[in-house]
Amino acid sequence: MEILTRDLEVLGSRVRYWEYGTPASGPTIVVVHGYRGDHHGLEPVVKLLPDFHIVSPDLPGFGESTPMTEAPHSIEGYTRWLGGFVDALGLRGELLLGHSFGSIVVAHAVAGGLPARGVVLVNPIADDPRKVAGITATRFYYAVARRLPERAARAWLGNPLVVQGMSSKLAKTRDRELRRFIHGQHHAYFSVFGSRDSIVEGFDASLSTTVAAVADRIEQPVLLIAGELDEVAPLEGQFRLLETFPDARLDVIPGVGHLVHYETPAAAAHALRAFVAERLS
């Protein structure tokens, strides 16, 4: 699979994105990663889809993309950014995929009028994230970061013990080699971000709304890919979310939580491929 790395400016952010394959490879998908992640997170799924053309940016303020200067790092700001990004690349009307926080951005963008052939939401945020177990400690963590100087905030946000604790809580696999891989990915990329302010703003955005808030306004075919053991986006909420969309299907992957993209990328790729073949061909 041919992989190209490119830069593009959108809303004052120098966006770095990765292009896997070409339009001649097959259907085009624009993928949007989750909070504190970057394009690496979805790469295990992407690489199982060599017959697709996939465009995978680092969100502004995350990974190798700089923060936005012409929009806040809010859901409204990120949806404006996504619209500008796909327009700049001439990809308006293609398939859109979002994981976790990215599911909120994609859903709100499409509900707001961004054209798409179809929508794929992986570990979508269905219920109020402010009610997730452990959120009080997480909010305290980011509240401290908000009050620290930039250098100290970076050290606080990138504390390896915190990163390891988060990774251990999210990973459900008992495969030791896979757990090492997941922890390695989180330690390598979880703390790569543009600034304290953009990260804290992004955290506030992640708590501000859900996919369910706009699901009834999305008329395109939707695929929901959920993890049976997901504690961030619990399964019961996925069934409620399914009923809110005019046209959606839900694939539940057993034995996995919020890291479908790392733990079961083959199952996620299979579900996406079947969805495209059955609903979008």
PDB file of C-alpha atoms in Angstrom:
ATOM      1  CA  MET A   1       0.000   0.000   0.000  1.00  0.00           C
ATOM      2  CA  GLU A   2       1.420   3.384  -1.020  1.00  0.00           C
ATOM      3  CA  ILE A   3       1.553   5.875   1.891  1.00  0.00           C
ATOM      4  CA  LEU A   4       2.134   9.594   1.395  1.00  0.00           C
ATOM      5  CA  THR A   5       2.493  12.282   4.079  1.00  0.00           C
ATOM      6  CA  ARG A   6       1.270  15.768   3.269  1.00  0.00           C
ATOM      7  CA  ASP A   7       0.543  19.135   4.952  1.00  0.00           C
ATOM      8  CA  LEU A   8      -2.422  21.444   4.504  1.00  0.00           C
ATOM      9  CA  GLU A   9      -3.495  24.620   6.305  1.00  0.00           C
ATOM     10  CA  VAL A  10      -7.077  24.746   7.600  1.00  0.00           C
ATOM     11  CA  LEU A  11      -8.380  27.368  10.069  1.00  0.00           C
ATOM     12  CA  GLY A  12      -4.834  28.342  10.957  1.00  0.00           C
ATOM     13  CA  SER A  13      -3.742  24.787  11.720  1.00  0.00           C
ATOM     14  CA  ARG A  14      -0.935  23.198   9.749  1.00  0.00           C
ATOM     15  CA  VAL A  15      -2.611  19.841   9.350  1.00  0.00           C
ATOM     16  CA  ARG A  16      -0.446  16.818   8.687  1.00  0.00           C
ATOM     17  CA  TYR A  17      -2.272  13.927   7.071  1.00  0.00           C
ATOM     18  CA  TRP A  18      -1.462  10.525   5.692  1.00  0.00           C
ATOM     19  CA  GLU A  19      -2.857   9.166   2.448  1.00  0.00           C
ATOM     20  CA  TYR A  20      -3.016   5.386   2.053  1.00  0.00           C
ATOM     21  CA  GLY A  21      -3.455   4.249  -1.534  1.00  0.00           C
ATOM     22  CA  THR A  22      -4.942   6.448  -4.249  1.00  0.00           C
ATOM     23  CA  PRO A  23      -8.478   7.144  -5.498  1.00  0.00           C
ATOM     24  CA  ALA A  24      -7.858   4.353  -8.001  1.00  0.00           C
ATOM     25  CA  SER A  25      -7.380   1.915  -5.097  1.00  0.00           C
ATOM     26  CA  GLY A  26     -11.078   1.881  -4.244  1.00  0.00           C
ATOM     27  CA  PRO A  27     -13.650   3.786  -2.134  1.00  0.00           C
ATOM     28  CA  THR A  28     -12.350   6.845  -0.284  1.00  0.00           C
ATOM     29  CA  ILE A  29     -12.637   7.114   3.497  1.00  0.00           C
ATOM     30  CA  VAL A  30     -11.648  10.098   5.631  1.00  0.00           C
ATOM     31  CA  VAL A  31     -10.894   8.865   9.162  1.00  0.00           C
ATOM     32  CA  VAL A  32     -10.949  10.963  12.361  1.00  0.00           C
ATOM     33  CA  HIS A  33      -9.127   9.661  15.433  1.00  0.00           C
ATOM     34  CA  GLY A  34     -10.054  10.012  19.101  1.00  0.00           C
ATOM     35  CA  TYR A  35      -9.040  12.416  21.860  1.00  0.00           C
ATOM     36  CA  ARG A  36      -5.320  12.403  22.788  1.00  0.00           C
ATOM     37  CA  GLY A  37      -4.666  10.089  19.843  1.00  0.00           C
ATOM     38  CA  ASP A  38      -3.329  10.668  16.358  1.00  0.00           C
ATOM     39  CA  HIS A  39      -3.377   8.839  13.028  1.00  0.00           C
ATOM     40  CA  HIS A  40      -1.356   5.937  14.436  1.00  0.00           C
ATOM     41  CA  GLY A  41      -4.339   4.689  16.430  1.00  0.00           C
ATOM     42  CA  LEU A  42      -6.459   3.844  13.398  1.00  0.00           C
ATOM     43  CA  GLU A  43      -3.532   2.564  11.344  1.00  0.00           C
ATOM     44  CA  PRO A  44      -3.996  -1.119  12.347  1.00  0.00           C
ATOM     45  CA  VAL A  45      -7.463  -0.980  10.737  1.00  0.00           C
ATOM     46  CA  VAL A  46      -6.351   1.157   7.802  1.00  0.00           C
ATOM     47  CA  LYS A  47      -3.608  -1.272   6.823  1.00  0.00           C
ATOM     48  CA  LEU A  48      -6.154  -4.081   6.559  1.00  0.00           C
ATOM     49  CA  LEU A  49      -7.995  -2.129   3.848  1.00  0.00           C
ATOM     50  CA  PRO A  50      -5.502  -2.008   0.952  1.00  0.00           C
ATOM     51  CA  ASP A  51      -8.337  -1.857  -1.571  1.00  0.00           C
ATOM     52  CA  PHE A  52      -9.534   1.492  -0.169  1.00  0.00           C
ATOM     53  CA  HIS A  53      -8.217   5.028  -0.502  1.00  0.00           C
ATOM     54  CA  ILE A  54      -7.888   6.340   3.060  1.00  0.00           C
ATOM     55  CA  VAL A  55      -7.045   9.852   4.243  1.00  0.00           C
ATOM     56  CA  SER A  56      -6.035  10.047   7.906  1.00  0.00           C
ATOM     57  CA  PRO A  57      -5.202  13.449   9.451  1.00  0.00           C
ATOM     58  CA  ASP A  58      -3.904  14.272  12.887  1.00  0.00           C
ATOM     59  CA  LEU A  59      -6.585  16.516  14.384  1.00  0.00           C
ATOM     60  CA  PRO A  60      -5.501  20.117  15.015  1.00  0.00           C
ATOM     61  CA  GLY A  61      -3.607  20.271  18.293  1.00  0.00           C
ATOM     62  CA  PHE A  62      -2.855  16.533  18.273  1.00  0.00           C
ATOM     63  CA  GLY A  63       0.060  14.548  16.896  1.00  0.00           C
ATOM     64  CA  GLU A  64       1.907  16.490  14.215  1.00  0.00           C
ATOM     65  CA  SER A  65      -0.876  19.003  13.470  1.00  0.00           C
ATOM     66  CA  THR A  66      -0.636  22.429  15.075  1.00  0.00           C
ATOM     67  CA  PRO A  67      -3.556  23.982  16.997  1.00  0.00           C
ATOM     68  CA  MET A  68      -6.170  26.042  15.199  1.00  0.00           C
ATOM     69  CA  THR A  69      -5.819  29.818  15.390  1.00  0.00           C
ATOM     70  CA  GLU A  70      -9.055  30.692  13.563  1.00  0.00           C
ATOM     71  CA  ALA A  71     -11.471  28.506  15.538  1.00  0.00           C
ATOM     72  CA  PRO A  72     -11.754  27.214  19.106  1.00  0.00           C
ATOM     73  CA  HIS A  73     -10.947  23.597  19.900  1.00  0.00           C
ATOM     74  CA  SER A  74     -14.620  22.876  20.462  1.00  0.00           C
ATOM     75  CA  ILE A  75     -16.975  20.520  18.662  1.00  0.00           C
ATOM     76  CA  GLU A  76     -18.152  23.437  16.539  1.00  0.00           C
ATOM     77  CA  GLY A  77     -14.532  24.322  15.756  1.00  0.00           C
ATOM     78  CA  TYR A  78     -13.592  20.760  14.866  1.00  0.00           C
ATOM     79  CA  THR A  79     -16.662  20.300  12.668  1.00  0.00           C
ATOM     80  CA  ARG A  80     -15.793  23.504  10.796  1.00  0.00           C
ATOM     81  CA  TRP A  81     -12.252  22.203  10.455  1.00  0.00           C
ATOM     82  CA  LEU A  82     -13.414  18.825   9.089  1.00  0.00           C
ATOM     83  CA  GLY A  83     -15.576  20.554   6.492  1.00  0.00           C
ATOM     84  CA  GLY A  84     -12.659  22.767   5.453  1.00  0.00           C
ATOM     85  CA  PHE A  85     -10.287  19.806   5.326  1.00  0.00           C
ATOM     86  CA  VAL A  86     -12.433  17.650   3.038  1.00  0.00           C
ATOM     87  CA  ASP A  87     -13.278  20.644   0.853  1.00  0.00           C
ATOM     88  CA  ALA A  88      -9.597  21.532   0.424  1.00  0.00           C
ATOM     89  CA  LEU A  89      -8.858  17.973  -0.718  1.00  0.00           C
ATOM     90  CA  GLY A  90     -11.925  17.692  -2.942  1.00  0.00           C
ATOM     91  CA  LEU A  91     -13.288  14.832  -0.808  1.00  0.00           C
ATOM     92  CA  ARG A  92     -16.706  16.260  -0.056  1.00  0.00           C
ATOM     93  CA  GLY A  93     -19.306  13.487  -0.185  1.00  0.00           C
ATOM     94  CA  GLU A  94     -16.991  10.576   0.618  1.00  0.00           C
ATOM     95  CA  LEU A  95     -17.289   8.034   3.437  1.00  0.00           C
ATOM     96  CA  LEU A  96     -16.446   9.426   6.889  1.00  0.00           C
ATOM     97  CA  LEU A  97     -15.212   7.400   9.881  1.00  0.00           C
ATOM     98  CA  GLY A  98     -14.733   8.596  13.442  1.00  0.00           C
ATOM     99  CA  HIS A  99     -13.462   6.842  16.547  1.00  0.00           C
ATOM    100  CA  SER A 100     -14.587   7.899  20.050  1.00  0.00           C
ATOM    101  CA  PHE A 101     -14.122  11.714  20.175  1.00  0.00           C
ATOM    102  CA  GLY A 102     -13.834  11.533  16.400  1.00  0.00           C
ATOM    103  CA  SER A 103     -17.303   9.967  16.305  1.00  0.00           C
ATOM    104  CA  ILE A 104     -18.721  13.142  17.853  1.00  0.00           C
ATOM    105  CA  VAL A 105     -16.896  15.364  15.363  1.00  0.00           C
ATOM    106  CA  VAL A 106     -18.006  13.304  12.354  1.00  0.00           C
ATOM    107  CA  ALA A 107     -21.615  12.996  13.527  1.00  0.00           C
ATOM    108  CA  HIS A 108     -21.978  16.714  14.226  1.00  0.00           C
ATOM    109  CA  ALA A 109     -20.342  17.636  10.916  1.00  0.00           C
ATOM    110  CA  VAL A 110     -22.690  15.403   8.910  1.00  0.00           C
ATOM    111  CA  ALA A 111     -25.731  16.498  10.929  1.00  0.00           C
ATOM    112  CA  GLY A 112     -24.698  20.087  10.184  1.00  0.00           C
ATOM    113  CA  GLY A 113     -24.784  19.484   6.446  1.00  0.00           C
ATOM    114  CA  LEU A 114     -21.384  18.037   5.481  1.00  0.00           C
ATOM    115  CA  PRO A 115     -22.161  15.617   2.629  1.00  0.00           C
ATOM    116  CA  ALA A 116     -21.108  11.987   3.053  1.00  0.00           C
ATOM    117  CA  ARG A 117     -21.844   8.717   1.272  1.00  0.00           C
ATOM    118  CA  GLY A 118     -22.035   6.978   4.600  1.00  0.00           C
ATOM    119  CA  VAL A 119     -20.849   7.236   8.190  1.00  0.00           C
ATOM    120  CA  VAL A 120     -18.873   4.735  10.282  1.00  0.00           C
ATOM    121  CA  LEU A 121     -18.633   5.368  14.034  1.00  0.00           C
ATOM    122  CA  VAL A 122     -16.236   3.205  16.051  1.00  0.00           C
ATOM    123  CA  ASN A 123     -16.779   3.141  19.834  1.00  0.00           C
ATOM    124  CA  PRO A 124     -19.196   6.069  19.403  1.00  0.00           C
ATOM    125  CA  ILE A 125     -19.977   8.309  22.352  1.00  0.00           C
ATOM    126  CA  ALA A 126     -23.680   7.625  22.840  1.00  0.00           C
ATOM    127  CA  ASP A 127     -24.303   8.712  26.433  1.00  0.00           C
ATOM    128  CA  ASP A 128     -23.334  11.758  28.481  1.00  0.00           C
ATOM    129  CA  PRO A 129     -19.567  11.345  29.007  1.00  0.00           C
ATOM    130  CA  ARG A 130     -19.800  13.355  32.225  1.00  0.00           C
ATOM    131  CA  LYS A 131     -21.441  10.300  33.793  1.00  0.00           C
ATOM    132  CA  VAL A 132     -18.729   7.794  32.893  1.00  0.00           C
ATOM    133  CA  ALA A 133     -17.103   6.024  35.847  1.00  0.00           C
ATOM    134  CA  GLY A 134     -13.937   7.798  36.957  1.00  0.00           C
ATOM    135  CA  ILE A 135     -14.780  11.091  35.267  1.00  0.00           C
ATOM    136  CA  THR A 136     -14.361  13.085  38.501  1.00  0.00           C
ATOM    137  CA  ALA A 137     -10.683  12.142  38.718  1.00  0.00           C
ATOM    138  CA  THR A 138     -10.204  12.829  35.007  1.00  0.00           C
ATOM    139  CA  ARG A 139     -11.770  16.277  35.306  1.00  0.00           C
ATOM    140  CA  PHE A 140      -9.473  17.045  38.244  1.00  0.00           C
ATOM    141  CA  TYR A 141      -6.491  15.922  36.158  1.00  0.00           C
ATOM    142  CA  TYR A 142      -7.315  18.418  33.393  1.00  0.00           C
ATOM    143  CA  ALA A 143      -8.305  21.153  35.855  1.00  0.00           C
ATOM    144  CA  VAL A 144      -4.804  20.979  37.336  1.00  0.00           C
ATOM    145  CA  ALA A 145      -3.279  21.146  33.849  1.00  0.00           C
ATOM    146  CA  ARG A 146      -5.326  24.248  33.100  1.00  0.00           C
ATOM    147  CA  ARG A 147      -3.727  26.076  36.044  1.00  0.00           C
ATOM    148  CA  LEU A 148      -0.114  25.066  35.434  1.00  0.00           C
ATOM    149  CA  PRO A 149       2.419  26.908  33.262  1.00  0.00           C
ATOM    150  CA  GLU A 150       2.910  25.354  29.823  1.00  0.00           C
ATOM    151  CA  ARG A 151       6.057  23.383  30.633  1.00  0.00           C
ATOM    152  CA  ALA A 152       4.725  22.014  33.917  1.00  0.00           C
ATOM    153  CA  ALA A 153       1.372  21.240  32.286  1.00  0.00           C
ATOM    154  CA  ARG A 154       3.099  19.185  29.602  1.00  0.00           C
ATOM    155  CA  ALA A 155       4.921  17.169  32.240  1.00  0.00           C
ATOM    156  CA  TRP A 156       1.685  16.665  34.170  1.00  0.00           C
ATOM    157  CA  LEU A 157      -0.339  15.655  31.110  1.00  0.00           C
ATOM    158  CA  GLY A 158       2.384  13.318  29.878  1.00  0.00           C
ATOM    159  CA  ASN A 159       3.124  11.667  33.229  1.00  0.00           C
ATOM    160  CA  PRO A 160       4.045   8.076  32.267  1.00  0.00           C
ATOM    161  CA  LEU A 161       2.300   6.631  35.329  1.00  0.00           C
ATOM    162  CA  VAL A 162      -0.961   8.314  34.302  1.00  0.00           C
ATOM    163  CA  VAL A 163      -0.560   7.159  30.701  1.00  0.00           C
ATOM    164  CA  GLN A 164       0.150   3.604  31.843  1.00  0.00           C
ATOM    165  CA  GLY A 165      -2.850   3.619  34.164  1.00  0.00           C
ATOM    166  CA  MET A 166      -5.138   4.841  31.391  1.00  0.00           C
ATOM    167  CA  SER A 167      -3.796   2.281  28.953  1.00  0.00           C
ATOM    168  CA  SER A 168      -4.129  -0.575  31.445  1.00  0.00           C
ATOM    169  CA  LYS A 169      -7.711   0.359  32.226  1.00  0.00           C
ATOM    170  CA  LEU A 170      -8.756   0.547  28.575  1.00  0.00           C
ATOM    171  CA  ALA A 171      -7.034  -2.610  27.327  1.00  0.00           C
ATOM    172  CA  LYS A 172      -9.158  -5.733  27.752  1.00  0.00           C
ATOM    173  CA  THR A 173      -7.020  -8.272  25.927  1.00  0.00           C
ATOM    174  CA  ARG A 174      -5.166 -10.931  27.921  1.00  0.00           C
ATOM    175  CA  ASP A 175      -2.592 -11.328  25.164  1.00  0.00           C
ATOM    176  CA  ARG A 176       0.628 -10.052  26.745  1.00  0.00           C
ATOM    177  CA  GLU A 177       2.269  -9.148  23.457  1.00  0.00           C
ATOM    178  CA  LEU A 178      -0.769  -7.183  22.333  1.00  0.00           C
ATOM    179  CA  ARG A 179      -0.974  -5.395  25.683  1.00  0.00           C
ATOM    180  CA  ARG A 180       2.692  -4.389  25.347  1.00  0.00           C
ATOM    181  CA  PHE A 181       1.970  -3.059  21.866  1.00  0.00           C
ATOM    182  CA  ILE A 182      -1.016  -1.031  23.094  1.00  0.00           C
ATOM    183  CA  HIS A 183       0.908   0.411  26.036  1.00  0.00           C
ATOM    184  CA  GLY A 184       3.789   1.260  23.713  1.00  0.00           C
ATOM    185  CA  GLN A 185       1.448   3.102  21.353  1.00  0.00           C
ATOM    186  CA  HIS A 186      -0.066   5.132  24.175  1.00  0.00           C
ATOM    187  CA  HIS A 187       3.315   6.032  25.660  1.00  0.00           C
ATOM    188  CA  ALA A 188       4.606   7.037  22.216  1.00  0.00           C
ATOM    189  CA  TYR A 189       1.663   9.139  21.031  1.00  0.00           C
ATOM    190  CA  PHE A 190      -0.754   9.998  23.850  1.00  0.00           C
ATOM    191  CA  SER A 191       1.332  12.949  24.992  1.00  0.00           C
ATOM    192  CA  VAL A 192       2.159  14.446  21.598  1.00  0.00           C
ATOM    193  CA  PHE A 193       0.073  17.601  21.362  1.00  0.00           C
ATOM    194  CA  GLY A 194       0.290  21.216  20.308  1.00  0.00           C
ATOM    195  CA  SER A 195      -0.272  23.100  23.546  1.00  0.00           C
ATOM    196  CA  ARG A 196      -1.793  22.849  26.995  1.00  0.00           C
ATOM    197  CA  ASP A 197      -4.663  25.121  25.977  1.00  0.00           C
ATOM    198  CA  SER A 198      -5.644  23.098  22.911  1.00  0.00           C
ATOM    199  CA  ILE A 199      -5.593  19.849  24.898  1.00  0.00           C
ATOM    200  CA  VAL A 200      -7.698  21.271  27.725  1.00  0.00           C
ATOM    201  CA  GLU A 201     -10.132  22.854  25.267  1.00  0.00           C
ATOM    202  CA  GLY A 202     -10.368  19.510  23.494  1.00  0.00           C
ATOM    203  CA  PHE A 203     -11.132  17.760  26.769  1.00  0.00           C
ATOM    204  CA  ASP A 204     -13.936  20.247  27.478  1.00  0.00           C
ATOM    205  CA  ALA A 205     -15.244  19.596  23.965  1.00  0.00           C
ATOM    206  CA  SER A 206     -15.215  15.833  24.573  1.00  0.00           C
ATOM    207  CA  LEU A 207     -17.614  16.307  27.505  1.00  0.00           C
ATOM    208  CA  SER A 208     -19.847  18.861  25.825  1.00  0.00           C
ATOM    209  CA  THR A 209     -22.102  16.648  23.683  1.00  0.00           C
ATOM    210  CA  THR A 210     -22.653  13.193  22.196  1.00  0.00           C
ATOM    211  CA  VAL A 211     -23.390  11.446  18.924  1.00  0.00           C
ATOM    212  CA  ALA A 212     -26.930  10.853  20.177  1.00  0.00           C
ATOM    213  CA  ALA A 213     -27.562  14.606  20.291  1.00  0.00           C
ATOM    214  CA  VAL A 214     -27.583  14.781  16.475  1.00  0.00           C
ATOM    215  CA  ALA A 215     -28.249  11.182  15.377  1.00  0.00           C
ATOM    216  CA  ASP A 216     -31.818  11.826  14.213  1.00  0.00           C
ATOM    217  CA  ARG A 217     -30.506  14.443  11.737  1.00  0.00           C
ATOM    218  CA  ILE A 218     -28.178  12.020   9.919  1.00  0.00           C
ATOM    219  CA  GLU A 219     -29.998  10.476   6.974  1.00  0.00           C
ATOM    220  CA  GLN A 220     -27.027   8.664   5.443  1.00  0.00           C
ATOM    221  CA  PRO A 221     -26.443   4.958   6.121  1.00  0.00           C
ATOM    222  CA  VAL A 222     -24.562   4.580   9.414  1.00  0.00           C
ATOM    223  CA  LEU A 223     -22.451   1.724  10.759  1.00  0.00           C
ATOM    224  CA  LEU A 224     -21.851   1.591  14.504  1.00  0.00           C
ATOM    225  CA  ILE A 225     -18.960  -0.602  15.661  1.00  0.00           C
ATOM    226  CA  ALA A 226     -19.076  -1.158  19.413  1.00  0.00           C
ATOM    227  CA  GLY A 227     -17.019  -3.082  21.946  1.00  0.00           C
ATOM    228  CA  GLU A 228     -18.891  -5.468  24.206  1.00  0.00           C
ATOM    229  CA  LEU A 229     -16.840  -4.431  27.266  1.00  0.00           C
ATOM    230  CA  ASP A 230     -16.538  -0.706  26.533  1.00  0.00           C
ATOM    231  CA  GLU A 231     -16.617   1.332  29.758  1.00  0.00           C
ATOM    232  CA  VAL A 232     -16.187   4.709  28.035  1.00  0.00           C
ATOM    233  CA  ALA A 233     -19.070   4.134  25.592  1.00  0.00           C
ATOM    234  CA  PRO A 234     -21.102   1.364  27.306  1.00  0.00           C
ATOM    235  CA  LEU A 235     -22.928  -1.150  25.166  1.00  0.00           C
ATOM    236  CA  GLU A 236     -26.415  -0.391  26.456  1.00  0.00           C
ATOM    237  CA  GLY A 237     -26.041   3.141  25.129  1.00  0.00           C
ATOM    238  CA  GLN A 238     -25.113   1.795  21.701  1.00  0.00           C
ATOM    239  CA  PHE A 239     -28.445  -0.012  21.409  1.00  0.00           C
ATOM    240  CA  ARG A 240     -30.302   3.166  22.356  1.00  0.00           C
ATOM    241  CA  LEU A 241     -28.203   5.123  19.842  1.00  0.00           C
ATOM    242  CA  LEU A 242     -29.009   2.617  17.104  1.00  0.00           C
ATOM    243  CA  GLU A 243     -32.708   3.378  17.449  1.00  0.00           C
ATOM    244  CA  THR A 244     -32.121   7.114  17.100  1.00  0.00           C
ATOM    245  CA  PHE A 245     -30.626   7.027  13.603  1.00  0.00           C
ATOM    246  CA  PRO A 246     -33.017   6.862  10.629  1.00  0.00           C
ATOM    247  CA  ASP A 247     -30.794   4.261   8.921  1.00  0.00           C
ATOM    248  CA  ALA A 248     -28.167   2.421  10.959  1.00  0.00           C
ATOM    249  CA  ARG A 249     -26.760  -0.984  11.837  1.00  0.00           C
ATOM    250  CA  LEU A 250     -24.772  -2.027  14.896  1.00  0.00           C
ATOM    251  CA  ASP A 251     -21.910  -4.509  14.941  1.00  0.00           C
ATOM    252  CA  VAL A 252     -20.838  -5.546  18.441  1.00  0.00           C
ATOM    253  CA  ILE A 253     -17.347  -7.028  18.773  1.00  0.00           C
ATOM    254  CA  PRO A 254     -17.113  -9.407  21.736  1.00  0.00           C
ATOM    255  CA  GLY A 255     -14.382  -9.342  24.367  1.00  0.00           C
ATOM    256  CA  VAL A 256     -13.113  -5.852  23.584  1.00  0.00           C
ATOM    257  CA  GLY A 257     -13.656  -2.419  25.113  1.00  0.00           C
ATOM    258  CA  HIS A 258     -12.851   1.070  23.838  1.00  0.00           C
ATOM    259  CA  LEU A 259      -9.774  -0.025  21.865  1.00  0.00           C
ATOM    260  CA  VAL A 260     -11.437  -1.846  18.967  1.00  0.00           C
ATOM    261  CA  HIS A 261      -8.891  -0.248  16.617  1.00  0.00           C
ATOM    262  CA  TYR A 262      -5.973  -1.786  18.532  1.00  0.00           C
ATOM    263  CA  GLU A 263      -7.370  -5.055  19.883  1.00  0.00           C
ATOM    264  CA  THR A 264      -9.636  -6.236  17.063  1.00  0.00           C
ATOM    265  CA  PRO A 265      -8.679  -4.309  13.897  1.00  0.00           C
ATOM    266  CA  ALA A 266      -9.520  -7.286  11.656  1.00  0.00           C
ATOM    267  CA  ALA A 267     -13.082  -7.430  12.995  1.00  0.00           C
ATOM    268  CA  ALA A 268     -13.476  -3.675  12.529  1.00  0.00           C
ATOM    269  CA  ALA A 269     -12.117  -3.846   8.962  1.00  0.00           C
ATOM    270  CA  HIS A 270     -14.443  -6.762   8.167  1.00  0.00           C
ATOM    271  CA  ALA A 271     -17.482  -4.865   9.465  1.00  0.00           C
ATOM    272  CA  LEU A 272     -16.557  -1.768   7.456  1.00  0.00           C
ATOM    273  CA  ARG A 273     -15.945  -3.760   4.293  1.00  0.00           C
ATOM    274  CA  ALA A 274     -19.298  -5.554   4.619  1.00  0.00           C
ATOM    275  CA  PHE A 275     -21.088  -2.238   5.235  1.00  0.00           C
ATOM    276  CA  VAL A 276     -19.595  -0.667   2.111  1.00  0.00           C
ATOM    277  CA  ALA A 277     -20.383  -3.723   0.001  1.00  0.00           C
ATOM    278  CA  GLU A 278     -23.984  -4.071   1.219  1.00  0.00           C
ATOM    279  CA  ARG A 279     -25.041  -0.439   1.605  1.00  0.00           C
ATOM    280  CA  LEU A 280     -22.809   1.815  -0.468  1.00  0.00           C
ATOM    281  CA  SER A 281     -21.925  -0.139  -3.615  1.00  0.00           C
TER     282      SER A 281
END
